[in-house]
PDB file of C-alpha atoms in Angstrom:
ATOM      1  CA  MET A   8       7.852 -14.659  -7.557  1.00 95.00           C
ATOM      2  CA  ARG A   9       7.645 -12.160  -4.903  1.00 98.00           C
ATOM      3  CA  THR A  10       6.813  -8.625  -5.318  1.00 98.00           C
ATOM      4  CA  ALA A  11       8.020  -5.467  -4.086  1.00 99.00           C
ATOM      5  CA  LEU A  12       6.965  -1.744  -4.211  1.00 99.00           C
ATOM      6  CA  VAL A  13       9.872   0.754  -3.729  1.00 99.00           C
ATOM      7  CA  THR A  14       8.572   4.275  -3.570  1.00 98.00           C
ATOM      8  CA  GLY A  15      10.736   7.047  -4.872  1.00 98.00           C
ATOM      9  CA  ALA A  16      12.806   4.522  -6.797  1.00 98.00           C
ATOM     10  CA  SER A  17      13.973   6.297  -9.905  1.00 98.00           C
ATOM     11  CA  ARG A  18      17.026   7.878  -8.241  1.00 96.00           C
ATOM     12  CA  GLY A  19      19.323   7.623  -5.291  1.00 97.00           C
ATOM     13  CA  ILE A  20      18.891   5.297  -2.192  1.00 98.00           C
ATOM     14  CA  GLY A  21      15.471   4.180  -3.849  1.00 98.00           C
ATOM     15  CA  ARG A  22      16.936   3.212  -7.115  1.00 98.00           C
ATOM     16  CA  ALA A  23      19.625   1.152  -5.452  1.00 98.00           C
ATOM     17  CA  ILE A  24      17.001  -0.444  -3.275  1.00 98.00           C
ATOM     18  CA  ALA A  25      14.917  -1.349  -6.200  1.00 98.00           C
ATOM     19  CA  LEU A  26      17.975  -2.855  -8.142  1.00 98.00           C
ATOM     20  CA  ARG A  27      18.944  -4.778  -5.030  1.00 98.00           C
ATOM     21  CA  LEU A  28      15.649  -6.395  -4.296  1.00 98.00           C
ATOM     22  CA  ALA A  29      15.570  -7.417  -8.079  1.00 98.00           C
ATOM     23  CA  LYS A  30      18.899  -8.894  -7.602  1.00 98.00           C
ATOM     24  CA  ASP A  31      17.378 -11.021  -4.782  1.00 98.00           C
ATOM     25  CA  GLY A  32      14.618 -12.133  -6.926  1.00 98.00           C
ATOM     26  CA  PHE A  33      11.860  -9.698  -6.427  1.00 98.00           C
ATOM     27  CA  ARG A  34       9.526  -8.364  -8.966  1.00 98.00           C
ATOM     28  CA  VAL A  35       9.821  -4.524  -8.476  1.00 98.00           C
ATOM     29  CA  ILE A  36       7.169  -1.973  -8.798  1.00 98.00           C
ATOM     30  CA  VAL A  37       9.217   1.078  -9.449  1.00 98.00           C
ATOM     31  CA  ASN A  38       7.329   4.335  -8.121  1.00 98.00           C
ATOM     32  CA  TYR A  39       8.575   7.846  -9.236  1.00 98.00           C
ATOM     33  CA  ALA A  40       6.932  11.165  -8.809  1.00 98.00           C
ATOM     34  CA  ARG A  41       8.735  13.352 -11.586  1.00 96.00           C
ATOM     35  CA  ASP A  42      11.745  11.683 -13.530  1.00 96.00           C
ATOM     36  CA  GLY A  43      10.090   9.287 -15.653  1.00 98.00           C
ATOM     37  CA  ALA A  44      13.316   8.716 -17.843  1.00 98.00           C
ATOM     38  CA  ALA A  45      15.323   7.786 -14.818  1.00 98.00           C
ATOM     39  CA  ALA A  46      12.585   5.338 -13.544  1.00 98.00           C
ATOM     40  CA  ARG A  47      12.487   3.833 -17.065  1.00 98.00           C
ATOM     41  CA  GLU A  48      16.099   3.539 -16.903  1.00 98.00           C
ATOM     42  CA  VAL A  49      15.771   1.424 -13.526  1.00 98.00           C
ATOM     43  CA  VAL A  50      12.903  -0.767 -15.321  1.00 98.00           C
ATOM     44  CA  ASP A  51      15.478  -1.215 -18.187  1.00 98.00           C
ATOM     45  CA  ARG A  52      18.237  -2.426 -15.826  1.00 98.00           C
ATOM     46  CA  ILE A  53      15.934  -4.885 -14.091  1.00 98.00           C
ATOM     47  CA  GLY A  54      14.130  -6.370 -17.242  1.00 97.00           C
ATOM     48  CA  ALA A  55      10.810  -7.826 -17.504  1.00 97.00           C
ATOM     49  CA  ASN A  56      10.217  -8.081 -13.701  1.00 97.00           C
ATOM     50  CA  ALA A  57       9.820  -4.526 -13.395  1.00 98.00           C
ATOM     51  CA  VAL A  58       7.325  -1.949 -13.989  1.00 98.00           C
ATOM     52  CA  ALA A  59       7.502   2.125 -13.436  1.00 98.00           C
ATOM     53  CA  VAL A  60       4.333   3.784 -11.848  1.00 98.00           C
ATOM     54  CA  ARG A  61       4.182   7.552 -11.421  1.00 98.00           C
ATOM     55  CA  ALA A  62       2.496   9.040  -8.028  1.00 98.00           C
ATOM     56  CA  ASP A  63       3.379  11.875  -6.176  1.00 98.00           C
ATOM     57  CA  LEU A  64       2.782  10.727  -2.576  1.00 98.00           C
ATOM     58  CA  GLY A  65       2.110  14.501  -1.469  1.00 98.00           C
ATOM     59  CA  VAL A  66      -1.188  14.385  -3.296  1.00 98.00           C
ATOM     60  CA  PRO A  67      -3.828  11.956  -1.810  1.00 98.00           C
ATOM     61  CA  GLU A  68      -5.553  11.090  -5.165  1.00 98.00           C
ATOM     62  CA  GLU A  69      -2.055   9.978  -6.500  1.00 98.00           C
ATOM     63  CA  VAL A  70      -1.551   7.807  -3.439  1.00 98.00           C
ATOM     64  CA  THR A  71      -4.935   6.182  -4.023  1.00 98.00           C
ATOM     65  CA  ALA A  72      -4.033   5.834  -7.741  1.00 98.00           C
ATOM     66  CA  LEU A  73      -0.745   4.378  -6.851  1.00 98.00           C
ATOM     67  CA  ALA A  74      -2.423   1.589  -4.458  1.00 98.00           C
ATOM     68  CA  GLN A  75      -4.986   0.824  -6.991  1.00 98.00           C
ATOM     69  CA  ARG A  76      -2.375   0.228  -9.674  1.00 98.00           C
ATOM     70  CA  VAL A  77      -0.414  -2.017  -7.329  1.00 98.00           C
ATOM     71  CA  ALA A  78      -3.490  -4.013  -6.675  1.00 98.00           C
ATOM     72  CA  ALA A  79      -3.755  -4.247 -10.385  1.00 98.00           C
ATOM     73  CA  GLU A  80      -0.301  -5.583 -10.938  1.00 98.00           C
ATOM     74  CA  THR A  81      -0.440  -8.163  -8.122  1.00 98.00           C
ATOM     75  CA  ASP A  82      -2.669 -10.045  -5.709  1.00 98.00           C
ATOM     76  CA  VAL A  83       0.350 -10.097  -3.035  1.00 98.00           C
ATOM     77  CA  LEU A  84       2.752  -7.520  -2.162  1.00 98.00           C
ATOM     78  CA  ASP A  85       5.479  -9.364  -0.237  1.00 98.00           C
ATOM     79  CA  VAL A  86       7.386  -6.052   0.455  1.00 99.00           C
ATOM     80  CA  LEU A  87       6.595  -2.359   0.625  1.00 99.00           C
ATOM     81  CA  VAL A  88       9.464   0.001   0.931  1.00 99.00           C
ATOM     82  CA  ASN A  89       8.414   3.376   1.922  1.00 99.00           C
ATOM     83  CA  ASN A  90      11.287   5.376   0.814  1.00 98.00           C
ATOM     84  CA  ALA A  91      10.106   8.415  -1.090  1.00 98.00           C
ATOM     85  CA  GLY A  92      10.683  11.557   0.749  1.00 97.00           C
ATOM     86  CA  ILE A  93      11.840  15.140   0.419  1.00 97.00           C
ATOM     87  CA  GLY A  94      14.272  17.317   2.346  1.00 96.00           C
ATOM     88  CA  LEU A  95      13.912  20.898   3.819  1.00 97.00           C
ATOM     89  CA  PRO A  96      17.169  22.159   4.835  1.00 95.00           C
ATOM     90  CA  ARG A  97      16.077  25.312   6.805  1.00 97.00           C
ATOM     91  CA  PRO A  98      16.108  26.354  10.510  1.00 98.00           C
ATOM     92  CA  ILE A  99      12.675  26.995  11.965  1.00 98.00           C
ATOM     93  CA  GLY A 100      12.555  30.918  11.340  1.00 98.00           C
ATOM     94  CA  GLU A 101      12.774  30.060   7.598  1.00 98.00           C
ATOM     95  CA  VAL A 102       9.939  27.345   7.583  1.00 98.00           C
ATOM     96  CA  THR A 103       6.811  28.555   5.866  1.00 98.00           C
ATOM     97  CA  ARG A 104       3.441  26.978   6.337  1.00 98.00           C
ATOM     98  CA  ALA A 105       3.557  25.822   2.686  1.00 98.00           C
ATOM     99  CA  ASP A 106       6.941  24.424   3.105  1.00 98.00           C
ATOM    100  CA  TYR A 107       5.748  22.430   6.327  1.00 98.00           C
ATOM    101  CA  ALA A 108       2.535  21.103   4.746  1.00 98.00           C
ATOM    102  CA  ARG A 109       4.405  19.786   1.645  1.00 98.00           C
ATOM    103  CA  LEU A 110       7.103  18.172   3.497  1.00 98.00           C
ATOM    104  CA  PHE A 111       4.591  16.321   5.887  1.00 98.00           C
ATOM    105  CA  ALA A 112       2.181  15.515   3.091  1.00 98.00           C
ATOM    106  CA  VAL A 113       5.111  13.627   1.226  1.00 98.00           C
ATOM    107  CA  ASN A 114       7.273  12.267   4.191  1.00 98.00           C
ATOM    108  CA  VAL A 115       4.259  11.346   6.604  1.00 98.00           C
ATOM    109  CA  GLU A 116       0.874  11.406   5.163  1.00 98.00           C
ATOM    110  CA  GLY A 117       1.702   9.792   1.826  1.00 98.00           C
ATOM    111  CA  PRO A 118       3.520   6.641   3.375  1.00 98.00           C
ATOM    112  CA  PHE A 119       0.802   6.350   6.207  1.00 99.00           C
ATOM    113  CA  PHE A 120      -2.247   6.412   3.651  1.00 98.00           C
ATOM    114  CA  LEU A 121      -0.486   4.267   1.229  1.00 99.00           C
ATOM    115  CA  THR A 122       0.407   1.663   3.705  1.00 99.00           C
ATOM    116  CA  GLN A 123      -2.945   1.669   5.050  1.00 98.00           C
ATOM    117  CA  GLN A 124      -4.348   1.034   1.403  1.00 98.00           C
ATOM    118  CA  LEU A 125      -2.049  -1.707   0.615  1.00 98.00           C
ATOM    119  CA  LEU A 126      -2.329  -3.711   3.910  1.00 98.00           C
ATOM    120  CA  PRO A 127      -4.896  -6.048   2.494  1.00 98.00           C
ATOM    121  CA  LEU A 128      -2.366  -7.198  -0.235  1.00 98.00           C
ATOM    122  CA  ILE A 129       0.451  -7.594   2.316  1.00 98.00           C
ATOM    123  CA  PRO A 130       0.433 -11.408   3.320  1.00 98.00           C
ATOM    124  CA  ASP A 131       1.437 -13.041   6.805  1.00 98.00           C
ATOM    125  CA  GLY A 132       5.167 -12.966   6.903  1.00 98.00           C
ATOM    126  CA  GLY A 133       5.261  -9.815   4.687  1.00 98.00           C
ATOM    127  CA  ARG A 134       7.838  -7.160   5.288  1.00 99.00           C
ATOM    128  CA  ILE A 135       7.329  -3.096   5.607  1.00 99.00           C
ATOM    129  CA  VAL A 136      10.559  -1.021   5.695  1.00 99.00           C
ATOM    130  CA  ASN A 137      10.521   2.846   6.230  1.00 99.00           C
ATOM    131  CA  LEU A 138      13.400   4.845   5.303  1.00 98.00           C
ATOM    132  CA  THR A 139      13.755   7.396   8.120  1.00 98.00           C
ATOM    133  CA  SER A 140      16.987   9.275   9.098  1.00 97.00           C
ATOM    134  CA  GLY A 141      19.989   9.456  11.335  1.00 97.00           C
ATOM    135  CA  VAL A 142      18.672  12.951  12.319  1.00 96.00           C
ATOM    136  CA  THR A 143      15.917  11.492  14.547  1.00 97.00           C
ATOM    137  CA  ARG A 144      18.628  10.656  17.333  1.00 95.00           C
ATOM    138  CA  ILE A 145      20.383  14.032  17.360  1.00 95.00           C
ATOM    139  CA  ALA A 146      19.604  17.675  17.615  1.00 96.00           C
ATOM    140  CA  PHE A 147      19.298  18.976  13.995  1.00 96.00           C
ATOM    141  CA  PRO A 148      18.125  22.297  14.107  1.00 98.00           C
ATOM    142  CA  GLU A 149      19.244  23.159  10.519  1.00 96.00           C
ATOM    143  CA  ALA A 150      16.515  21.035   9.170  1.00 97.00           C
ATOM    144  CA  ILE A 151      13.843  20.944  12.129  1.00 98.00           C
ATOM    145  CA  ALA A 152      10.838  20.354  10.322  1.00 98.00           C
ATOM    146  CA  TYR A 153      12.380  17.366   8.218  1.00 98.00           C
ATOM    147  CA  ALA A 154      13.881  15.685  11.442  1.00 98.00           C
ATOM    148  CA  MET A 155      10.286  16.218  12.786  1.00 98.00           C
ATOM    149  CA  SER A 156       8.756  14.376   9.724  1.00 98.00           C
ATOM    150  CA  LYS A 157      11.238  11.337  10.056  1.00 98.00           C
ATOM    151  CA  GLY A 158      10.465  11.175  13.854  1.00 98.00           C
ATOM    152  CA  ALA A 159       6.903  10.658  12.969  1.00 98.00           C
ATOM    153  CA  VAL A 160       7.730   7.903  10.724  1.00 98.00           C
ATOM    154  CA  GLN A 161       9.573   6.058  13.366  1.00 98.00           C
ATOM    155  CA  THR A 162       6.531   6.380  15.529  1.00 98.00           C
ATOM    156  CA  PHE A 163       4.243   4.792  12.846  1.00 98.00           C
ATOM    157  CA  THR A 164       6.633   2.093  12.779  1.00 98.00           C
ATOM    158  CA  LEU A 165       6.520   1.186  16.360  1.00 98.00           C
ATOM    159  CA  ALA A 166       2.736   1.279  16.673  1.00 98.00           C
ATOM    160  CA  LEU A 167       2.252  -0.733  13.211  1.00 98.00           C
ATOM    161  CA  ALA A 168       4.863  -3.127  14.278  1.00 99.00           C
ATOM    162  CA  LYS A 169       2.786  -3.951  17.284  1.00 98.00           C
ATOM    163  CA  GLU A 170      -0.530  -4.160  15.315  1.00 98.00           C
ATOM    164  CA  LEU A 171       0.815  -6.468  12.722  1.00 98.00           C
ATOM    165  CA  GLY A 172       3.292  -8.586  14.736  1.00 98.00           C
ATOM    166  CA  PRO A 173       0.595 -11.466  15.257  1.00 98.00           C
ATOM    167  CA  ARG A 174       0.470 -11.867  11.283  1.00 98.00           C
ATOM    168  CA  GLY A 175       4.363 -12.190  11.095  1.00 98.00           C
ATOM    169  CA  ILE A 176       4.416  -8.822   9.274  1.00 98.00           C
ATOM    170  CA  THR A 177       7.586  -7.083  10.229  1.00 98.00           C
ATOM    171  CA  VAL A 178       7.751  -3.206  10.041  1.00 99.00           C
ATOM    172  CA  ASN A 179      11.249  -1.429  10.426  1.00 98.00           C
ATOM    173  CA  ASN A 180      12.988   1.715   9.892  1.00 98.00           C
ATOM    174  CA  VAL A 181      16.307   1.952   8.063  1.00 98.00           C
ATOM    175  CA  ALA A 182      18.063   5.247   8.943  1.00 98.00           C
ATOM    176  CA  PRO A 183      20.642   6.350   6.678  1.00 97.00           C
ATOM    177  CA  GLY A 184      23.561   8.805   7.550  1.00 95.00           C
ATOM    178  CA  ILE A 185      24.807  11.326   4.848  1.00 91.00           C
ATOM    179  CA  ILE A 186      25.004   9.415   1.572  1.00 93.00           C
ATOM    180  CA  ASP A 187      26.424  10.160  -1.919  1.00 87.00           C
ATOM    181  CA  THR A 188      23.253  10.707  -4.113  1.00 85.00           C
ATOM    182  CA  ASP A 189      22.006  13.223  -6.603  1.00 79.00           C
ATOM    183  CA  ALA A 190      19.794  15.003  -3.894  1.00 76.00           C
ATOM    184  CA  ASN A 191      23.048  15.858  -1.997  1.00 77.00           C
ATOM    185  CA  ALA A 192      25.063  16.442  -5.203  1.00 65.00           C
ATOM    186  CA  GLY A 193      24.827  20.437  -4.876  1.00 66.00           C
ATOM    187  CA  TRP A 194      26.614  20.762  -1.702  1.00 65.00           C
ATOM    188  CA  LEU A 195      28.618  17.579  -1.400  1.00 78.00           C
ATOM    189  CA  ARG A 196      30.058  16.591  -4.749  1.00 77.00           C
ATOM    190  CA  GLY A 197      33.035  18.601  -6.069  1.00 71.00           C
ATOM    191  CA  ASP A 198      33.748  20.494  -2.503  1.00 78.00           C
ATOM    192  CA  PRO A 199      36.513  18.742  -0.637  1.00 84.00           C
ATOM    193  CA  GLU A 200      35.732  20.785   2.411  1.00 83.00           C
ATOM    194  CA  ALA A 201      32.106  19.667   2.527  1.00 80.00           C
ATOM    195  CA  GLN A 202      33.029  16.345   1.830  1.00 85.00           C
ATOM    196  CA  ALA A 203      35.388  16.422   4.780  1.00 86.00           C
ATOM    197  CA  ARG A 204      32.942  17.934   6.872  1.00 87.00           C
ATOM    198  CA  ALA A 205      30.235  15.367   5.968  1.00 84.00           C
ATOM    199  CA  ALA A 206      32.719  12.443   6.625  1.00 88.00           C
ATOM    200  CA  GLY A 207      33.755  13.744   9.869  1.00 89.00           C
ATOM    201  CA  ARG A 208      30.212  13.258  11.277  1.00 91.00           C
ATOM    202  CA  HIS A 209      30.581   9.506  10.910  1.00 93.00           C
ATOM    203  CA  ALA A 210      32.513   7.466  12.995  1.00 94.00           C
ATOM    204  CA  VAL A 211      33.728   5.460   9.878  1.00 96.00           C
ATOM    205  CA  ASN A 212      35.023   8.964   8.453  1.00 94.00           C
ATOM    206  CA  ARG A 213      33.406   8.800   4.982  1.00 92.00           C
ATOM    207  CA  VAL A 214      30.199   9.417   3.422  1.00 91.00           C
ATOM    208  CA  GLY A 215      28.016   6.384   2.708  1.00 91.00           C
ATOM    209  CA  ARG A 216      26.980   4.942  -0.671  1.00 95.00           C
ATOM    210  CA  ALA A 217      23.382   4.380  -1.649  1.00 97.00           C
ATOM    211  CA  ASP A 218      24.171   0.686  -2.453  1.00 98.00           C
ATOM    212  CA  GLU A 219      25.066   0.040   1.494  1.00 98.00           C
ATOM    213  CA  ILE A 220      21.525   1.441   2.350  1.00 98.00           C
ATOM    214  CA  ALA A 221      20.070  -0.929  -0.113  1.00 98.00           C
ATOM    215  CA  ASP A 222      21.921  -3.787   1.460  1.00 98.00           C
ATOM    216  CA  VAL A 223      20.501  -2.983   4.907  1.00 98.00           C
ATOM    217  CA  VAL A 224      17.011  -2.574   3.584  1.00 98.00           C
ATOM    218  CA  ALA A 225      17.538  -6.030   1.586  1.00 98.00           C
ATOM    219  CA  PHE A 226      18.163  -7.850   5.121  1.00 98.00           C
ATOM    220  CA  ALA A 227      15.075  -5.895   6.500  1.00 98.00           C
ATOM    221  CA  ALA A 228      13.125  -7.155   3.846  1.00 98.00           C
ATOM    222  CA  SER A 229      14.417 -10.990   3.980  1.00 98.00           C
ATOM    223  CA  PRO A 230      13.280 -13.833   5.740  1.00 98.00           C
ATOM    224  CA  GLN A 231      16.195 -13.783   7.944  1.00 98.00           C
ATOM    225  CA  ALA A 232      14.880 -10.576   9.498  1.00 98.00           C
ATOM    226  CA  GLY A 233      11.879 -12.310  10.685  1.00 98.00           C
ATOM    227  CA  PHE A 234      12.380 -11.650  14.455  1.00 98.00           C
ATOM    228  CA  VAL A 235      13.392  -7.998  13.850  1.00 98.00           C
ATOM    229  CA  THR A 236      10.368  -5.609  14.129  1.00 98.00           C
ATOM    230  CA  GLY A 237       9.336  -2.410  15.548  1.00 98.00           C
ATOM    231  CA  THR A 238      12.956  -0.986  15.326  1.00 98.00           C
ATOM    232  CA  THR A 239      15.439   1.169  13.617  1.00 98.00           C
ATOM    233  CA  ILE A 240      18.483  -0.194  11.897  1.00 98.00           C
ATOM    234  CA  ASP A 241      21.018   2.571  12.110  1.00 98.00           C
ATOM    235  CA  ALA A 242      22.919   2.924   8.489  1.00 98.00           C
ATOM    236  CA  THR A 243      24.661   6.136   9.602  1.00 97.00           C
ATOM    237  CA  GLY A 244      28.320   4.930   9.774  1.00 97.00           C
ATOM    238  CA  GLY A 245      28.426   5.752  13.227  1.00 97.00           C
ATOM    239  CA  GLY A 246      26.815   9.263  12.773  1.00 94.00           C
ATOM    240  CA  ASN A 247      27.478  11.755  15.448  1.00 93.00           C
ATOM    241  CA  LEU A 248      28.351   9.132  17.880  1.00 92.00           C
TER     242      LEU A 248
END
């Protein structure tokens, strides 16, 4: 049985990815940072072929502990999905050094060093999928530091794809648009005007669903994506075209 690690998999897009990969026959390691109950619910949904592992990707020691736990769970990691991330919806004038440091620790440093430590487990023909964002291809001053962090991940993907290509390991980004998740619930759900504004940013004139992003990740993780690497699969519903 193939094994996948999905970071930030207790809720939202990560949860949908974990459930989809399990449906595709993977044993799934469900990483979470805080919500243990939600992670256990994901594991219960999947059944025996799942395990929950807590680690905050913004803390270097916990990244190392997660990599060690994965190595204890499996000799081969077929798919790594770097999904965990945090937002920072603030313009440049409102971003503190502490905000910036925490954002880049979770969104950039964590995935970088987790991937570095897990590479010995990833076999030839393996898959690495990084979740970025549609904001990397537009001007997005209302969350400038967040957009920068996702831009860094895109550059990471490009370089890593080149390095690992001879082994048949593909490395790709999946870039969601505005998705109806718990993280967006505060400003999106229950506010028809906010929903209309969000939908209007997408060519398809609606907000996306987490399972739609999971479908794209599942393709990037599949054998059918063996000739796709170093690129970004845009899953924004035509955002800001």
